[in-house]
Amino acid sequence: MYDRAMLVYNGKAGQRGIDSALGTVMGIIAPEIRELVLFQTMGPGDGERVCRERGEAFDLVLIMGGDGTVHECVNGIASLKKPPLIGILPAGTCNDFARSLNLPADLAEAARQLMQGIRQKVDIGTAGERVFTNFFGIGLITEASENIHDGLKGALGRISYFISTLQTVRKGERFQYALKWDEGTLEDEAVMVYVSNGRYLGTQALPFPAEALTDGRLDVLIIREAGLPLLKELLSRKEEGEWVPKDDSIHYFQTTSLSLATREPMKADTDGEKYLETPALLTVRPRSLEFLTGN
């Protein structure tokens, strides 16, 4: 039983969808919370602001929305001296960070599992003064998300991400980059640099360690060449254990910090949000926030 909780939900999702989602979860979570405050975001920055200003007043902050809503709210919570426990109610297109927390995609089942109270302190990535839960990437990852047609996304949901990826992965443009990390430096050309804290991208599991959220390290993928074999290598199911890419166009390593620069500033995709750019200094805060997880 929680004394005080705040549920932040995405008001831009459409009133009909909001009402349905709220109706789904309220009957499940309300019996476990003595005082529940609802906050509806109506524009960019609302979730971050309310979590920063009011987060410490609650035992639990529930975030209902997709990866972008989670990104915004966590940026508010991560700035607090005494951050509350966090629970994610997946109501977006991909819900990749929720998947990394072993939460089911079904909203009602996710709410039931959250109320079981399983907790875990997890890593949070940083990009300068901002934080990210799932990833920071440049190149193909940014192009793929920008190519998604709003109408297609609304009609097909996560399938639109794969259509866009298939279109983009054939024509990725190479760029020059310079990296400096714990164990070395590298200057080369690539079509994508992807720095991950989580384990999922576009609903698909990536071949990173099962303890990716708690190992105090970032997983770094450098993709030198585009093409469908690359997509197959990344998204095909892997056995547990250390992953060694078979495709020599993929360079993979882990690090606690990474300096990334490009010849010209490049737009970055951060948990699906595109407002940062290179150069960037990326680090990890080991087990810095506590989340409710799935079974």
PDB file of N, CA and C in Angstrom, residues 235-281:
ATOM      1  N   LEU A 235      18.398  -7.717 -35.145  1.00  0.00           N
ATOM      2  CA  LEU A 235      17.082  -8.024 -34.619  1.00  0.00           C
ATOM      3  C   LEU A 235      16.781  -9.506 -34.485  1.00  0.00           C
ATOM      4  N   SER A 236      17.652 -10.367 -34.996  1.00  0.00           N
ATOM      5  CA  SER A 236      17.406 -11.796 -34.834  1.00  0.00           C
ATOM      6  C   SER A 236      17.680 -12.194 -33.391  1.00  0.00           C
ATOM      7  N   ARG A 237      16.968 -13.188 -32.910  1.00  0.00           N
ATOM      8  CA  ARG A 237      17.088 -13.604 -31.509  1.00  0.00           C
ATOM      9  C   ARG A 237      18.483 -14.176 -31.231  1.00  0.00           C
ATOM     10  N   LYS A 238      19.049 -13.764 -30.115  1.00  0.00           N
ATOM     11  CA  LYS A 238      20.371 -14.236 -29.729  1.00  0.00           C
ATOM     12  C   LYS A 238      20.272 -15.061 -28.448  1.00  0.00           C
ATOM     13  N   GLU A 239      21.172 -15.999 -28.293  1.00  0.00           N
ATOM     14  CA  GLU A 239      21.248 -16.737 -27.044  1.00  0.00           C
ATOM     15  C   GLU A 239      21.887 -15.858 -25.977  1.00  0.00           C
ATOM     16  N   GLU A 240      21.582 -16.168 -24.709  1.00  0.00           N
ATOM     17  CA  GLU A 240      22.178 -15.405 -23.622  1.00  0.00           C
ATOM     18  C   GLU A 240      23.699 -15.597 -23.630  1.00  0.00           C
ATOM     19  N   GLY A 241      24.382 -14.595 -23.151  1.00  0.00           N
ATOM     20  CA  GLY A 241      25.834 -14.645 -23.122  1.00  0.00           C
ATOM     21  C   GLY A 241      26.414 -13.491 -23.903  1.00  0.00           C
ATOM     22  N   GLU A 242      27.726 -13.410 -23.944  1.00  0.00           N
ATOM     23  CA  GLU A 242      28.397 -12.313 -24.629  1.00  0.00           C
ATOM     24  C   GLU A 242      28.112 -12.372 -26.129  1.00  0.00           C
ATOM     25  N   TRP A 243      27.767 -11.217 -26.684  1.00  0.00           N
ATOM     26  CA  TRP A 243      27.455 -11.137 -28.109  1.00  0.00           C
ATOM     27  C   TRP A 243      28.680 -10.656 -28.886  1.00  0.00           C
ATOM     28  N   VAL A 244      29.057 -11.419 -29.901  1.00  0.00           N
ATOM     29  CA  VAL A 244      30.130 -11.030 -30.808  1.00  0.00           C
ATOM     30  C   VAL A 244      29.516 -10.925 -32.196  1.00  0.00           C
ATOM     31  N   PRO A 245      29.389  -9.722 -32.752  1.00  0.00           N
ATOM     32  CA  PRO A 245      28.738  -9.571 -34.062  1.00  0.00           C
ATOM     33  C   PRO A 245      29.431 -10.386 -35.140  1.00  0.00           C
ATOM     34  N   LYS A 246      28.631 -11.059 -35.979  1.00  0.00           N
ATOM     35  CA  LYS A 246      29.177 -11.808 -37.101  1.00  0.00           C
ATOM     36  C   LYS A 246      29.456 -10.895 -38.287  1.00  0.00           C
ATOM     37  N   ASP A 247      28.688  -9.832 -38.398  1.00  0.00           N
ATOM     38  CA  ASP A 247      28.832  -8.886 -39.500  1.00  0.00           C
ATOM     39  C   ASP A 247      29.948  -7.905 -39.161  1.00  0.00           C
ATOM     40  N   ASP A 248      30.985  -7.825 -40.009  1.00  0.00           N
ATOM     41  CA  ASP A 248      32.127  -6.960 -39.704  1.00  0.00           C
ATOM     42  C   ASP A 248      31.827  -5.479 -39.900  1.00  0.00           C
ATOM     43  N   SER A 249      30.610  -5.162 -40.337  1.00  0.00           N
ATOM     44  CA  SER A 249      30.230  -3.751 -40.432  1.00  0.00           C
ATOM     45  C   SER A 249      29.691  -3.231 -39.102  1.00  0.00           C
ATOM     46  N   ILE A 250      29.645  -4.101 -38.082  1.00  0.00           N
ATOM     47  CA  ILE A 250      29.166  -3.722 -36.757  1.00  0.00           C
ATOM     48  C   ILE A 250      30.320  -3.769 -35.759  1.00  0.00           C
ATOM     49  N   HIS A 251      30.513  -2.674 -35.057  1.00  0.00           N
ATOM     50  CA  HIS A 251      31.502  -2.619 -33.971  1.00  0.00           C
ATOM     51  C   HIS A 251      30.727  -2.439 -32.667  1.00  0.00           C
ATOM     52  N   TYR A 252      30.955  -3.319 -31.699  1.00  0.00           N
ATOM     53  CA  TYR A 252      30.210  -3.291 -30.440  1.00  0.00           C
ATOM     54  C   TYR A 252      31.175  -3.310 -29.261  1.00  0.00           C
ATOM     55  N   PHE A 253      30.912  -2.447 -28.276  1.00  0.00           N
ATOM     56  CA  PHE A 253      31.687  -2.481 -27.036  1.00  0.00           C
ATOM     57  C   PHE A 253      30.858  -1.858 -25.917  1.00  0.00           C
ATOM     58  N   GLN A 254      31.340  -1.997 -24.685  1.00  0.00           N
ATOM     59  CA  GLN A 254      30.697  -1.408 -23.517  1.00  0.00           C
ATOM     60  C   GLN A 254      31.641  -0.411 -22.859  1.00  0.00           C
ATOM     61  N   THR A 255      31.057   0.597 -22.217  1.00  0.00           N
ATOM     62  CA  THR A 255      31.867   1.628 -21.587  1.00  0.00           C
ATOM     63  C   THR A 255      31.042   2.338 -20.520  1.00  0.00           C
ATOM     64  N   THR A 256      31.734   3.056 -19.628  1.00  0.00           N
ATOM     65  CA  THR A 256      31.032   3.862 -18.632  1.00  0.00           C
ATOM     66  C   THR A 256      30.888   5.312 -19.071  1.00  0.00           C
ATOM     67  N   SER A 257      31.694   5.729 -20.047  1.00  0.00           N
ATOM     68  CA  SER A 257      31.584   7.093 -20.565  1.00  0.00           C
ATOM     69  C   SER A 257      32.048   7.120 -22.009  1.00  0.00           C
ATOM     70  N   LEU A 258      31.543   8.092 -22.747  1.00  0.00           N
ATOM     71  CA  LEU A 258      31.825   8.155 -24.177  1.00  0.00           C
ATOM     72  C   LEU A 258      31.733   9.601 -24.647  1.00  0.00           C
ATOM     73  N   SER A 259      32.765  10.067 -25.328  1.00  0.00           N
ATOM     74  CA  SER A 259      32.743  11.378 -25.969  1.00  0.00           C
ATOM     75  C   SER A 259      32.527  11.161 -27.460  1.00  0.00           C
ATOM     76  N   LEU A 260      31.485  11.772 -28.018  1.00  0.00           N
ATOM     77  CA  LEU A 260      31.120  11.573 -29.421  1.00  0.00           C
ATOM     78  C   LEU A 260      31.109  12.916 -30.143  1.00  0.00           C
ATOM     79  N   ALA A 261      31.875  12.994 -31.226  1.00  0.00           N
ATOM     80  CA  ALA A 261      31.915  14.208 -32.043  1.00  0.00           C
ATOM     81  C   ALA A 261      31.761  13.830 -33.506  1.00  0.00           C
ATOM     82  N   THR A 262      31.206  14.732 -34.300  1.00  0.00           N
ATOM     83  CA  THR A 262      31.071  14.552 -35.739  1.00  0.00           C
ATOM     84  C   THR A 262      31.597  15.803 -36.444  1.00  0.00           C
ATOM     85  N   ARG A 263      31.922  15.653 -37.729  1.00  0.00           N
ATOM     86  CA  ARG A 263      32.493  16.782 -38.464  1.00  0.00           C
ATOM     87  C   ARG A 263      31.566  17.991 -38.415  1.00  0.00           C
ATOM     88  N   GLU A 264      30.269  17.753 -38.654  1.00  0.00           N
ATOM     89  CA  GLU A 264      29.247  18.780 -38.536  1.00  0.00           C
ATOM     90  C   GLU A 264      28.277  18.351 -37.439  1.00  0.00           C
ATOM     91  N   PRO A 265      27.667  19.300 -36.728  1.00  0.00           N
ATOM     92  CA  PRO A 265      26.682  18.904 -35.716  1.00  0.00           C
ATOM     93  C   PRO A 265      25.588  18.035 -36.331  1.00  0.00           C
ATOM     94  N   MET A 266      25.247  16.949 -35.650  1.00  0.00           N
ATOM     95  CA  MET A 266      24.213  16.040 -36.118  1.00  0.00           C
ATOM     96  C   MET A 266      23.106  15.924 -35.090  1.00  0.00           C
ATOM     97  N   LYS A 267      21.870  15.891 -35.568  1.00  0.00           N
ATOM     98  CA  LYS A 267      20.715  15.737 -34.689  1.00  0.00           C
ATOM     99  C   LYS A 267      20.743  14.351 -34.069  1.00  0.00           C
ATOM    100  N   ALA A 268      20.461  14.296 -32.767  1.00  0.00           N
ATOM    101  CA  ALA A 268      20.452  13.028 -32.044  1.00  0.00           C
ATOM    102  C   ALA A 268      19.031  12.640 -31.675  1.00  0.00           C
ATOM    103  N   ASP A 269      18.780  11.349 -31.641  1.00  0.00           N
ATOM    104  CA  ASP A 269      17.515  10.795 -31.169  1.00  0.00           C
ATOM    105  C   ASP A 269      17.765  10.266 -29.756  1.00  0.00           C
ATOM    106  N   THR A 270      17.041  10.809 -28.782  1.00  0.00           N
ATOM    107  CA  THR A 270      17.218  10.427 -27.395  1.00  0.00           C
ATOM    108  C   THR A 270      15.899   9.889 -26.866  1.00  0.00           C
ATOM    109  N   ASP A 271      15.795   8.573 -26.727  1.00  0.00           N
ATOM    110  CA  ASP A 271      14.546   7.924 -26.305  1.00  0.00           C
ATOM    111  C   ASP A 271      13.376   8.294 -27.217  1.00  0.00           C
ATOM    112  N   GLY A 272      13.659   8.530 -28.509  1.00  0.00           N
ATOM    113  CA  GLY A 272      12.601   8.894 -29.441  1.00  0.00           C
ATOM    114  C   GLY A 272      12.359  10.381 -29.552  1.00  0.00           C
ATOM    115  N   GLU A 273      13.051  11.181 -28.745  1.00  0.00           N
ATOM    116  CA  GLU A 273      12.909  12.632 -28.790  1.00  0.00           C
ATOM    117  C   GLU A 273      14.131  13.229 -29.483  1.00  0.00           C
ATOM    118  N   LYS A 274      13.917  14.206 -30.360  1.00  0.00           N
ATOM    119  CA  LYS A 274      15.012  14.750 -31.162  1.00  0.00           C
ATOM    120  C   LYS A 274      15.202  16.229 -30.865  1.00  0.00           C
ATOM    121  N   TYR A 275      16.001  16.525 -29.846  1.00  0.00           N
ATOM    122  CA  TYR A 275      16.276  17.914 -29.501  1.00  0.00           C
ATOM    123  C   TYR A 275      17.746  18.158 -29.139  1.00  0.00           C
ATOM    124  N   LEU A 276      18.555  17.093 -29.055  1.00  0.00           N
ATOM    125  CA  LEU A 276      19.974  17.217 -28.777  1.00  0.00           C
ATOM    126  C   LEU A 276      20.770  17.026 -30.071  1.00  0.00           C
ATOM    127  N   GLU A 277      22.035  17.362 -30.039  1.00  0.00           N
ATOM    128  CA  GLU A 277      22.897  17.151 -31.204  1.00  0.00           C
ATOM    129  C   GLU A 277      24.328  16.931 -30.744  1.00  0.00           C
ATOM    130  N   THR A 278      25.168  16.509 -31.667  1.00  0.00           N
ATOM    131  CA  THR A 278      26.588  16.319 -31.381  1.00  0.00           C
ATOM    132  C   THR A 278      27.290  17.677 -31.461  1.00  0.00           C
ATOM    133  N   PRO A 279      28.419  17.805 -30.725  1.00  0.00           N
ATOM    134  CA  PRO A 279      29.120  16.800 -29.911  1.00  0.00           C
ATOM    135  C   PRO A 279      28.368  16.529 -28.610  1.00  0.00           C
ATOM    136  N   ALA A 280      28.651  15.354 -28.039  1.00  0.00           N
ATOM    137  CA  ALA A 280      27.965  14.953 -26.816  1.00  0.00           C
ATOM    138  C   ALA A 280      28.895  14.148 -25.927  1.00  0.00           C
ATOM    139  N   LEU A 281      28.741  14.345 -24.624  1.00  0.00           N
ATOM    140  CA  LEU A 281      29.437  13.538 -23.639  1.00  0.00           C
ATOM    141  C   LEU A 281      28.395  12.654 -22.964  1.00  0.00           C
TER     142      LEU A 281
END
